[in-house]
Short mmCIF file of C-alpha atoms and ligand atoms in Angstrom, two decimals:
data_model
loop_
_atom_site.label_atom_id
_atom_site.label_comp_id
_atom_site.label_asym_id
_atom_site.label_seq_id
_atom_site.Cartn_x
_atom_site.Cartn_y
_atom_site.Cartn_z
CA MET G 1 -33.43 251.62 119.00
CA PRO G 2 -31.45 248.75 117.05
CA ILE G 3 -27.86 249.72 115.76
CA LYS G 4 -28.86 249.87 111.98
CA THR G 5 -24.79 250.07 110.64
CA ILE G 6 -24.05 247.29 108.94
CA ILE G 7 -20.14 247.35 109.27
CA GLU G 8 -17.42 245.69 107.45
CA PRO G 9 -17.26 241.63 109.63
CA PHE G 10 -13.50 241.60 110.23
CA ARG G 11 -10.54 243.64 111.20
CA ILE G 12 -7.39 244.73 109.01
CA LYS G 13 -4.24 242.34 110.04
CA SER G 14 -2.48 243.49 106.98
CA VAL G 15 -2.25 245.98 104.90
CA GLU G 16 -1.14 246.95 101.04
CA PRO G 17 -0.48 250.35 99.98
CA ILE G 18 -2.33 251.54 96.91
CA ARG G 19 -0.50 253.81 94.93
CA ARG G 20 -1.86 257.70 93.59
CA THR G 21 -1.01 258.85 89.84
CA THR G 22 -1.88 261.96 88.46
CA ARG G 23 -4.59 262.56 85.81
CA ARG G 24 -1.65 263.52 83.34
CA GLU G 25 0.52 259.99 83.78
CA ARG G 26 -3.15 258.24 83.74
CA GLN G 27 -3.53 259.67 80.47
CA LYS G 28 -0.36 258.79 78.82
CA LEU G 29 -0.33 254.97 80.72
CA LEU G 30 -4.22 254.80 79.11
CA VAL G 31 -2.65 255.70 75.45
CA ALA G 32 0.30 253.40 75.84
CA ALA G 33 -2.28 250.72 76.99
CA GLY G 34 -4.30 251.12 73.76
CA TYR G 35 -7.43 252.27 75.80
CA ASN G 36 -7.44 248.52 77.33
CA LEU G 37 -7.13 248.41 80.68
CA PHE G 38 -6.25 245.02 81.15
CA LEU G 39 -3.22 246.38 79.67
CA VAL G 40 -2.75 248.68 82.25
CA ALA G 41 -0.09 247.36 85.40
CA SER G 42 -2.28 247.28 88.59
CA ASP G 43 0.93 249.63 90.15
CA ASP G 44 -1.17 252.28 88.18
CA ILE G 45 -4.24 251.53 89.62
CA LEU G 46 -6.08 252.86 92.81
CA ILE G 47 -9.02 250.94 92.79
CA ASP G 48 -9.40 247.94 90.88
CA LEU G 49 -12.35 246.74 90.08
CA LEU G 50 -11.68 245.00 87.32
CA THR G 51 -12.81 241.96 88.64
CA ASP G 52 -13.89 239.73 91.81
CA SER G 53 -12.06 236.74 90.80
CA GLY G 54 -8.90 235.66 92.73
CA THR G 55 -8.73 239.32 94.17
CA ASN G 56 -10.48 238.23 97.37
CA ALA G 57 -8.79 239.16 100.87
CA MET G 58 -7.98 235.73 102.93
CA SER G 59 -8.96 235.50 106.44
CA THR G 60 -6.51 234.25 109.11
CA GLU G 61 -8.30 230.74 109.60
CA GLN G 62 -7.24 230.17 105.33
CA TRP G 63 -3.94 231.43 106.18
CA ALA G 64 -3.74 228.99 109.14
CA ALA G 65 -5.01 226.09 106.55
CA MET G 66 -2.54 226.98 103.97
CA MET G 67 0.42 226.22 106.59
CA ARG G 68 -1.19 222.45 106.93
CA GLY G 69 -1.31 221.93 103.66
CA ASP G 70 0.16 218.53 102.38
CA GLU G 71 2.26 218.79 99.02
CA SER G 72 2.02 214.94 98.61
CA TYR G 73 1.51 214.07 94.31
CA ALA G 74 -0.99 212.28 95.02
CA GLY G 75 -3.80 211.21 97.80
CA SER G 76 -3.19 214.50 100.04
CA PRO G 77 -4.83 215.06 102.88
CA SER G 78 -5.84 218.15 101.39
CA PHE G 79 -7.32 216.71 98.65
CA GLN G 80 -9.73 214.83 101.12
CA ARG G 81 -10.72 218.08 103.08
CA PHE G 82 -11.21 219.82 99.83
CA ARG G 83 -13.48 217.39 98.77
CA LYS G 84 -15.40 216.90 102.17
CA SER G 85 -15.89 220.12 102.30
CA ILE G 86 -17.02 220.51 98.74
CA GLN G 87 -19.24 217.81 99.21
CA ALA G 88 -20.67 218.65 102.30
CA ILE G 89 -22.18 221.71 100.50
CA MET G 90 -22.85 220.59 97.01
CA GLY G 91 -23.22 216.77 97.45
CA PHE G 92 -21.80 215.62 94.25
CA LYS G 93 -20.27 212.08 94.00
CA HIS G 94 -16.82 212.92 92.33
CA VAL G 95 -14.91 216.22 93.14
CA ILE G 96 -11.95 217.00 90.72
CA PRO G 97 -10.03 219.61 90.98
CA THR G 98 -8.70 222.18 88.58
CA HIS G 99 -6.62 225.05 88.26
CA GLN G 100 -9.25 227.54 87.77
CA GLY G 101 -13.41 227.63 86.45
CA ARG G 102 -12.06 227.43 82.72
CA ALA G 103 -9.99 224.48 83.01
CA ALA G 104 -13.15 223.04 84.46
CA GLU G 105 -15.13 224.07 81.45
CA ARG G 106 -12.75 222.53 78.67
CA ILE G 107 -13.09 219.65 80.71
CA LEU G 108 -16.55 219.03 80.72
CA PHE G 109 -17.35 220.44 77.14
CA GLY G 110 -14.13 218.15 75.67
CA VAL G 111 -16.06 215.05 77.36
CA MET G 112 -19.74 215.73 76.94
CA CYS G 113 -19.64 218.02 73.75
CA LYS G 114 -19.36 217.49 70.66
CA LYS G 115 -19.80 219.61 66.86
CA GLY G 116 -23.05 220.22 66.18
CA ASP G 117 -24.72 220.24 70.23
CA VAL G 118 -26.48 222.88 71.57
CA VAL G 119 -25.93 223.79 75.34
CA PRO G 120 -28.37 225.94 76.86
CA ASN G 121 -27.43 228.30 79.56
CA ASN G 122 -29.46 231.26 81.24
CA THR G 123 -26.28 233.21 79.99
CA HIS G 124 -22.82 231.73 78.85
CA PHE G 125 -19.65 233.88 80.56
CA ASP G 126 -17.55 234.98 78.24
CA THR G 127 -14.81 231.21 79.36
CA THR G 128 -17.64 228.91 79.45
CA ARG G 129 -19.06 230.36 75.34
CA ALA G 130 -15.58 230.18 74.01
CA ASN G 131 -14.96 226.43 75.51
CA CYS G 132 -18.07 225.32 74.37
CA GLU G 133 -17.78 226.77 71.08
CA PHE G 134 -13.91 225.51 70.95
CA VAL G 135 -15.13 221.89 70.20
CA GLY G 136 -17.77 223.19 67.79
CA ALA G 137 -21.43 223.34 70.01
CA GLU G 138 -23.70 226.17 69.77
CA ALA G 139 -23.50 228.14 73.32
CA LEU G 140 -27.19 229.40 73.61
CA ASP G 141 -27.93 232.20 75.87
CA ILE G 142 -31.94 231.80 76.93
CA PRO G 143 -32.34 233.97 80.14
CA ILE G 144 -35.75 235.92 80.75
CA ALA G 145 -36.66 238.72 79.03
CA GLU G 146 -36.57 240.92 81.56
CA ALA G 147 -32.85 240.39 81.88
CA ARG G 148 -31.99 242.03 78.78
CA GLN G 149 -33.66 245.12 80.06
CA PRO G 150 -31.33 246.99 82.37
CA GLN G 151 -33.75 248.94 84.18
CA THR G 152 -36.92 246.66 84.96
CA ARG G 153 -36.79 244.91 88.04
CA HIS G 154 -37.12 241.52 89.20
CA PRO G 155 -36.23 239.59 92.14
CA PHE G 156 -34.30 236.30 89.77
CA LYS G 157 -33.21 238.41 86.50
CA GLY G 158 -30.56 235.08 86.34
CA ASN G 159 -33.59 232.84 85.82
CA MET G 160 -33.72 231.23 82.59
CA ASP G 161 -37.07 231.43 80.16
CA THR G 162 -38.45 227.85 80.56
CA ALA G 163 -40.69 228.15 77.93
CA LYS G 164 -37.59 228.72 75.21
CA LEU G 165 -35.87 225.96 77.16
CA ALA G 166 -38.78 223.56 76.47
CA ALA G 167 -38.85 224.51 72.77
CA VAL G 168 -35.13 224.32 71.97
CA ILE G 169 -35.09 220.87 72.87
CA GLU G 170 -37.86 220.18 71.04
CA ARG G 171 -36.80 221.72 68.35
CA VAL G 172 -32.99 220.22 68.21
CA GLY G 173 -33.96 217.62 69.58
CA ALA G 174 -32.27 215.82 73.22
CA LYS G 175 -29.86 214.07 71.52
CA ARG G 176 -28.02 217.38 70.51
CA VAL G 177 -28.08 218.86 74.08
CA PRO G 178 -25.66 216.82 75.93
CA LEU G 179 -26.18 219.24 79.14
CA VAL G 180 -28.41 222.39 80.39
CA MET G 181 -25.84 224.66 82.52
CA LEU G 182 -27.35 227.52 84.65
CA THR G 183 -25.19 230.16 86.21
CA VAL G 184 -25.49 231.20 89.39
CA THR G 185 -25.36 234.05 89.88
CA ASN G 186 -25.38 235.06 85.93
CA ASN G 187 -22.80 237.16 85.97
CA SER G 188 -23.11 238.46 82.19
CA GLY G 189 -26.54 239.34 82.62
CA GLY G 190 -25.55 241.71 85.61
CA GLY G 191 -24.87 239.32 88.78
CA GLN G 192 -28.33 238.49 88.74
CA PRO G 193 -29.58 235.60 91.16
CA VAL G 194 -31.53 232.62 90.00
CA SER G 195 -34.74 231.29 92.11
CA LEU G 196 -34.72 227.75 93.39
CA GLU G 197 -38.40 227.42 91.56
CA ASN G 198 -36.31 228.11 88.49
CA ILE G 199 -33.89 225.58 89.20
CA LYS G 200 -36.56 223.01 90.34
CA ALA G 201 -38.37 224.15 86.93
CA VAL G 202 -35.26 223.96 84.53
CA LYS G 203 -34.48 220.15 85.77
CA LYS G 204 -38.27 218.99 85.60
CA ILE G 205 -37.58 219.55 81.77
CA CYS G 206 -34.20 218.60 81.97
CA ALA G 207 -35.31 214.94 83.64
CA ARG G 208 -38.16 214.63 80.96
CA HIS G 209 -35.31 214.13 78.37
CA LYS G 210 -32.69 212.69 80.64
CA ILE G 211 -30.70 215.83 79.87
CA PRO G 212 -28.08 216.71 82.79
CA LEU G 213 -28.08 219.83 84.54
CA TYR G 214 -25.10 220.98 85.43
CA ILE G 215 -24.64 224.47 87.77
CA ASP G 216 -21.63 227.20 86.76
CA ALA G 217 -21.21 227.70 90.24
CA CYS G 218 -18.91 230.40 91.07
CA ARG G 219 -21.46 232.94 93.29
CA PHE G 220 -22.77 230.07 94.55
CA ALA G 221 -22.92 231.57 98.12
CA GLU G 222 -24.26 235.18 96.82
CA ASN G 223 -27.43 233.19 94.61
CA ALA G 224 -28.09 231.46 97.99
CA TYR G 225 -28.02 234.85 99.80
CA PHE G 226 -30.49 236.20 97.44
CA ILE G 227 -33.04 233.15 97.90
CA LYS G 228 -33.21 234.15 101.63
CA LEU G 229 -33.51 237.52 101.02
CA ARG G 230 -36.03 236.86 97.96
CA GLU G 231 -37.64 233.53 97.51
CA PRO G 232 -40.96 233.01 99.50
CA GLY G 233 -40.57 230.10 102.00
CA TYR G 234 -36.64 230.37 102.80
CA SER G 235 -36.31 233.50 104.96
CA LYS G 236 -35.59 231.13 107.75
CA LYS G 237 -33.15 228.73 106.24
CA SER G 238 -29.32 229.06 106.39
CA PRO G 239 -27.37 230.12 103.40
CA ARG G 240 -25.76 226.71 103.86
CA GLU G 241 -29.01 224.72 103.56
CA ILE G 242 -30.21 226.98 100.72
CA ALA G 243 -27.12 225.65 98.62
CA GLN G 244 -27.47 222.61 99.51
CA GLU G 245 -31.18 222.46 98.36
CA MET G 246 -29.59 224.20 94.72
CA PHE G 247 -27.33 221.45 94.09
CA ARG G 248 -29.75 218.88 94.85
CA TYR G 249 -31.03 219.42 91.31
CA ALA G 250 -28.30 219.10 89.69
CA ASP G 251 -26.07 216.41 88.03
CA GLY G 252 -22.92 218.37 88.26
CA CYS G 253 -21.51 221.54 88.38
CA THR G 254 -18.17 223.92 87.31
CA MET G 255 -16.98 226.13 89.73
CA SER G 256 -14.10 228.63 90.09
CA ALA G 257 -12.86 229.06 93.87
CA LYS G 258 -11.37 232.29 92.67
CA LYS G 259 -15.37 233.81 93.54
CA ASP G 260 -17.12 232.16 96.26
CA GLY G 261 -14.07 229.98 97.33
CA LEU G 262 -12.54 233.23 98.62
CA ALA G 263 -9.62 231.79 97.41
CA ASN G 264 -6.88 233.39 94.68
CA ILE G 265 -6.77 230.67 92.67
CA GLY G 266 -8.17 227.46 91.87
CA GLY G 267 -11.52 225.53 91.08
CA PHE G 268 -13.51 222.11 90.49
CA LEU G 269 -15.66 220.26 88.54
CA CYS G 270 -18.37 217.79 90.04
CA THR G 271 -20.31 214.94 88.44
CA ASN G 272 -22.43 212.21 90.04
CA ASN G 273 -21.83 210.11 86.80
CA ASP G 274 -19.31 207.54 87.51
CA LEU G 275 -18.41 206.96 83.72
CA ILE G 276 -17.89 210.56 82.79
CA ALA G 277 -15.77 211.26 86.06
CA GLN G 278 -12.94 208.66 84.56
CA GLN G 279 -13.25 210.04 81.25
CA GLU G 280 -12.90 213.50 82.93
CA LYS G 281 -10.13 212.18 85.00
CA ASP G 282 -8.10 211.36 82.17
CA LEU G 283 -8.22 214.13 80.58
CA LEU G 284 -7.32 216.26 83.78
CA ILE G 285 -3.96 214.07 83.67
CA LEU G 286 -3.08 215.05 80.27
CA THR G 287 -3.26 218.84 81.24
CA GLU G 288 -4.02 219.63 84.92
CA GLY G 289 -2.63 216.62 86.91
CA PHE G 290 -3.33 214.13 88.90
CA PRO G 291 -6.80 213.78 90.06
CA THR G 292 -6.07 214.51 93.70
CA TYR G 293 -4.59 218.22 93.34
CA GLY G 294 -5.42 219.08 89.42
CA GLY G 295 -2.98 221.87 89.01
CA LEU G 296 -3.17 223.51 92.59
CA ALA G 297 -0.67 223.22 95.21
CA GLY G 298 -1.98 221.26 98.28
CA ARG G 299 -2.01 224.49 100.25
CA ASP G 300 -4.88 226.00 97.53
CA LEU G 301 -6.71 223.46 97.93
CA ASP G 302 -6.78 223.83 102.10
CA ALA G 303 -7.62 227.36 100.99
CA ILE G 304 -10.41 226.40 99.31
CA ALA G 305 -11.68 224.10 101.72
CA VAL G 306 -12.03 226.95 104.55
CA GLY G 307 -13.15 229.94 102.25
CA LEU G 308 -16.22 227.78 100.69
CA ASN G 309 -17.75 227.73 104.24
CA GLU G 310 -16.36 231.41 105.15
CA ALA G 311 -18.55 232.50 101.93
CA LEU G 312 -21.94 230.55 103.49
CA ASP G 313 -21.25 232.88 106.41
CA GLU G 314 -24.36 235.03 106.87
CA ASP G 315 -22.82 238.16 108.53
CA TYR G 316 -20.40 237.98 105.66
CA LEU G 317 -23.03 237.33 103.18
CA ASN G 318 -25.44 240.37 104.26
CA TYR G 319 -22.26 243.06 104.37
CA ARG G 320 -21.16 241.90 100.79
CA ILE G 321 -24.88 242.21 99.33
CA VAL G 322 -25.68 245.44 101.36
CA SER G 323 -22.13 247.23 100.21
CA THR G 324 -22.50 246.27 96.88
CA ALA G 325 -26.21 247.80 96.79
CA TYR G 326 -24.36 250.45 98.40
CA LEU G 327 -22.27 251.49 95.27
CA GLY G 328 -25.37 250.95 92.88
CA ASP G 329 -28.02 253.22 95.27
CA HIS G 330 -25.72 255.79 95.46
CA ILE G 331 -24.56 256.37 91.85
CA SER G 332 -28.00 255.56 90.71
CA ALA G 333 -29.32 257.75 93.16
CA GLY G 334 -27.10 260.74 91.00
CA GLY G 335 -29.08 259.81 88.09
CA VAL G 336 -26.17 256.91 86.44
CA PRO G 337 -28.29 253.99 84.78
CA ILE G 338 -27.20 250.78 86.40
CA VAL G 339 -28.55 247.51 85.85
CA GLN G 340 -31.56 246.99 88.51
CA PRO G 341 -31.82 245.85 91.13
CA PRO G 342 -27.94 245.88 92.43
CA GLY G 343 -26.08 242.26 91.63
CA GLY G 344 -23.92 240.30 93.95
CA HIS G 345 -20.64 240.60 93.06
CA ALA G 346 -20.51 243.94 91.09
CA ILE G 347 -22.57 247.08 90.04
CA TYR G 348 -23.39 246.89 86.08
CA ILE G 349 -23.58 250.53 84.49
CA ASP G 350 -25.66 250.70 81.47
CA ALA G 351 -23.00 251.93 79.11
CA ARG G 352 -25.20 252.52 76.10
CA GLU G 353 -27.91 255.05 78.52
CA PHE G 354 -25.06 256.71 79.88
CA LEU G 355 -23.40 257.83 76.64
CA PRO G 356 -26.28 257.61 73.94
CA HIS G 357 -24.56 259.60 71.81
CA ILE G 358 -21.46 256.61 71.29
CA PRO G 359 -22.83 254.05 69.14
CA PRO G 360 -22.26 250.59 69.80
CA THR G 361 -19.92 249.94 67.07
CA GLN G 362 -18.20 252.29 68.93
CA PHE G 363 -17.57 250.63 71.88
CA PRO G 364 -19.33 252.68 75.25
CA GLY G 365 -18.02 250.46 77.67
CA VAL G 366 -14.60 250.62 76.88
CA ALA G 367 -14.88 254.19 75.99
CA LEU G 368 -16.34 254.94 79.71
CA ALA G 369 -14.18 252.26 81.49
CA ALA G 370 -11.34 254.60 79.98
CA GLU G 371 -12.62 257.66 81.66
CA LEU G 372 -13.23 256.52 85.05
CA TYR G 373 -9.42 255.44 84.99
CA VAL G 374 -8.66 259.13 83.93
CA GLU G 375 -11.07 261.28 86.08
CA GLY G 376 -9.66 258.79 89.35
CA GLY G 377 -7.37 255.74 88.69
CA ILE G 378 -10.35 253.28 88.85
CA ARG G 379 -10.01 250.08 86.89
CA SER G 380 -13.42 248.78 85.41
CA VAL G 381 -14.55 245.96 83.12
CA GLU G 382 -16.45 246.15 79.74
CA ILE G 383 -19.09 243.27 79.19
CA GLY G 384 -20.59 244.33 75.96
CA THR G 385 -19.60 244.80 72.41
CA LEU G 386 -15.82 244.14 72.98
CA MET G 387 -16.66 240.74 75.07
CA PHE G 388 -19.47 239.76 73.11
CA GLY G 389 -19.78 240.93 69.99
CA LYS G 390 -18.26 240.04 66.99
CA ARG G 391 -16.04 241.38 63.72
CA ASP G 392 -16.93 239.67 60.65
CA ASP G 393 -15.04 238.72 57.56
CA LYS G 394 -15.83 242.00 55.83
CA GLY G 395 -14.98 244.26 58.96
CA VAL G 396 -18.36 245.17 60.24
CA GLU G 397 -18.54 245.48 64.07
CA HIS G 398 -21.47 243.07 65.19
CA PRO G 399 -23.06 244.45 68.87
CA GLY G 400 -23.37 242.63 71.64
CA PRO G 401 -26.83 242.45 73.41
CA MET G 402 -25.55 245.19 76.25
CA ASP G 403 -23.13 247.27 76.80
CA LEU G 404 -22.33 247.54 80.68
CA LEU G 405 -19.77 248.55 82.38
CA ARG G 406 -19.28 245.96 85.19
CA LEU G 407 -17.53 247.14 88.71
CA ALA G 408 -16.80 244.18 90.83
CA ILE G 409 -15.85 244.48 94.02
CA PRO G 410 -13.29 242.02 95.47
CA ARG G 411 -14.07 240.02 98.67
CA ARG G 412 -13.32 241.71 102.05
CA VAL G 413 -10.74 243.98 100.33
CA TYR G 414 -12.49 247.68 99.69
CA THR G 415 -13.45 249.92 102.79
CA GLN G 416 -16.68 252.00 102.64
CA SER G 417 -14.79 255.03 102.17
CA HIS G 418 -12.78 253.54 99.24
CA ILE G 419 -16.48 252.88 97.45
CA ASP G 420 -17.44 256.73 98.95
CA TYR G 421 -14.41 257.75 96.51
CA VAL G 422 -15.39 255.34 93.40
CA VAL G 423 -19.18 256.79 94.29
CA GLU G 424 -17.61 260.66 93.50
CA VAL G 425 -15.23 260.14 90.49
CA ILE G 426 -18.39 258.49 88.77
CA LEU G 427 -20.61 261.51 89.52
CA GLU G 428 -18.04 263.30 88.42
CA VAL G 429 -17.62 261.63 84.67
CA TRP G 430 -21.54 261.60 84.62
CA ARG G 431 -21.84 265.33 84.99
CA ARG G 432 -19.29 265.85 82.02
CA ARG G 433 -20.57 262.56 80.13
CA LYS G 434 -21.15 264.38 77.03
CA GLY G 435 -18.14 265.70 75.66
CA ILE G 436 -17.04 261.46 76.06
CA ARG G 437 -15.37 260.30 72.79
CA GLY G 438 -16.19 256.72 71.25
CA LEU G 439 -13.35 253.98 70.08
CA GLU G 440 -11.63 252.41 67.00
CA LEU G 441 -10.39 249.17 67.30
CA THR G 442 -6.81 249.05 65.78
CA TYR G 443 -6.23 245.36 66.98
CA GLN G 444 -8.35 241.73 67.66
CA ALA G 445 -7.08 238.54 68.66
CA PRO G 446 -9.15 235.65 67.00
CA PHE G 447 -11.09 234.70 70.29
CA LEU G 448 -11.51 236.35 73.77
CA ARG G 449 -10.65 239.64 71.93
CA HIS G 450 -11.40 241.92 74.89
CA PHE G 451 -8.09 240.81 76.73
CA THR G 452 -5.48 242.57 74.13
CA ALA G 453 -7.73 244.35 72.04
CA ARG G 454 -6.12 247.99 71.35
CA PHE G 455 -8.26 251.11 70.26
CA ARG G 456 -7.61 254.55 69.24
CA THR G 457 -9.98 257.59 69.87
CA ALA G 458 -13.09 257.99 67.50
CA PRO G 459 -13.69 260.91 65.32
CA GLN G 460 -16.31 262.87 67.44
CA HIS G 461 -19.96 262.06 66.82
CA LYS G 462 -23.03 264.27 67.07
CA ALA G 463 -24.60 264.14 70.44
CA LYS G 464 -28.43 263.13 69.98
CA SER G 465 -30.89 265.87 71.10
C1 P61 Z 501 -14.79 237.46 86.05
F1 P61 Z 501 -12.79 239.31 81.85
N1 P61 Z 501 -14.88 235.28 86.11
O1 P61 Z 501 -16.30 237.30 86.48
P1 P61 Z 501 -11.92 231.58 85.94
N2 P61 Z 501 -18.01 231.24 84.84
C2 P61 Z 501 -18.49 232.39 85.47
C3 P61 Z 501 -17.49 233.25 85.62
O2 P61 Z 501 -17.66 234.90 86.25
C4 P61 Z 501 -15.94 232.82 85.44
C5 P61 Z 501 -15.86 231.73 84.46
C6 P61 Z 501 -16.95 230.83 84.62
C7 P61 Z 501 -14.61 236.43 85.82
C8 P61 Z 501 -13.03 236.18 85.37
C9 P61 Z 501 -12.68 236.61 83.89
O3 P61 Z 501 -12.75 237.53 79.75
C10 P61 Z 501 -13.07 237.68 81.26
O4 P61 Z 501 -11.41 231.22 87.24
C11 P61 Z 501 -19.59 232.80 85.90
O5 P61 Z 501 -11.82 232.50 85.77
O6 P61 Z 501 -11.66 230.41 84.62
C12 P61 Z 501 -14.95 233.87 85.71
O7 P61 Z 501 -13.66 230.87 85.54
C13 P61 Z 501 -14.58 231.29 84.95
C14 P61 Z 501 -12.73 237.79 83.63
C15 P61 Z 501 -12.68 236.05 83.19
C16 P61 Z 501 -12.89 238.37 82.43
C17 P61 Z 501 -12.95 236.11 81.80
O8 P61 Z 501 -14.01 238.92 86.17
#
């Protein structure tokens, strides 16, 4: 019989202790942090599933590459290796390093967009939306309808609604649409992949109107592997070949190397357009640095050059996708409502469904995050009304489209027993869900409010029968 168990395809060379706290300590820490887990020190967290961004464990090859890092201000060989590695996968003419993804976004939108423009995307992530809106453009989310139905299964729930895309361009006119973006995988929509068929269809519409297509490439390798698993005609292709095909239809990309670059910091911006590249490099020099380092150390460029290739390794991707699904399948089997099917980098609990007695205006995702912390020292992040809702001038809270709680899995960091522990904690909170209370906002910043918001518990709401 062939052996079926899928194992972590690595062994551990360097370990980092994690610290246990008592429930009473966690209750106090939570109140001191205004119920916002961004404001809790990571020493007080046992299992940190806040993000998969920059929290990856690097490989021996990456550490070795870091030692080769050349710290020359201009023309470093580390940059040559970085560019070569990116171009071999993505094929773009210009590669501009940045300190992380949002810096690439700020430069891209700063150069390409102006007030009154519209930027369609399957779903903008929060930094993408904020940077787009910062230059006065409208960040328009047009995912397929299934993307907003957490329980509905669809193999490519990250797809863009192409009919809506065509209609938007028709309505506002191509001149007001400076670019179209596709986020792979769709982070705010549950870490769900976009199919090659959809990328091609979006490109076709863009080409008809001479609008460039950009890919938000953060999790391009996970997206490529989902295509291999789910899209007819791709099962025999390697993740690298699939990624190459994905990028062939694009005119440029933004990337946070903190995700599928398997690095702890870094990002980049790519384009095939010489004029745009020049303007982007001019802006880069203003705030990030010279175009051969872009705010990164040479050693970071080398770590990313290696990491991008490791992220495309099939054994690694199989472990990655299977281990994320393991968490999703186990809590789902216990009754917990999650975005189906499980995504690539994270499991998203449907907090509205989990806590139906807490109205969206009392932040069920934040309340659930607080409970997972008290129960087991687990840190997660709300992707819902706090992140995407808005409080108007009259103080009325307008909920986000969904209230999700994301459990993001750092790459190559936790083992199966850590995840078994997370499952047990979530199921315990599920059992006592009816007693969980909503939250009231006591402080919010003018944008990206979720990082610093503070809360107190809301008066008890009557549970729906
Ligand atoms: C994350 F709570 N994501 O998922 P940067 N595009 C996409 C991302 O997922 C993304 C960026 C662009 C993070 C980090 C994060 O409010 C938050 O390198 C699809 O982080 O600048 C980042 O890349 C930006 C977590 C970001 C947050 C903002 O956890």
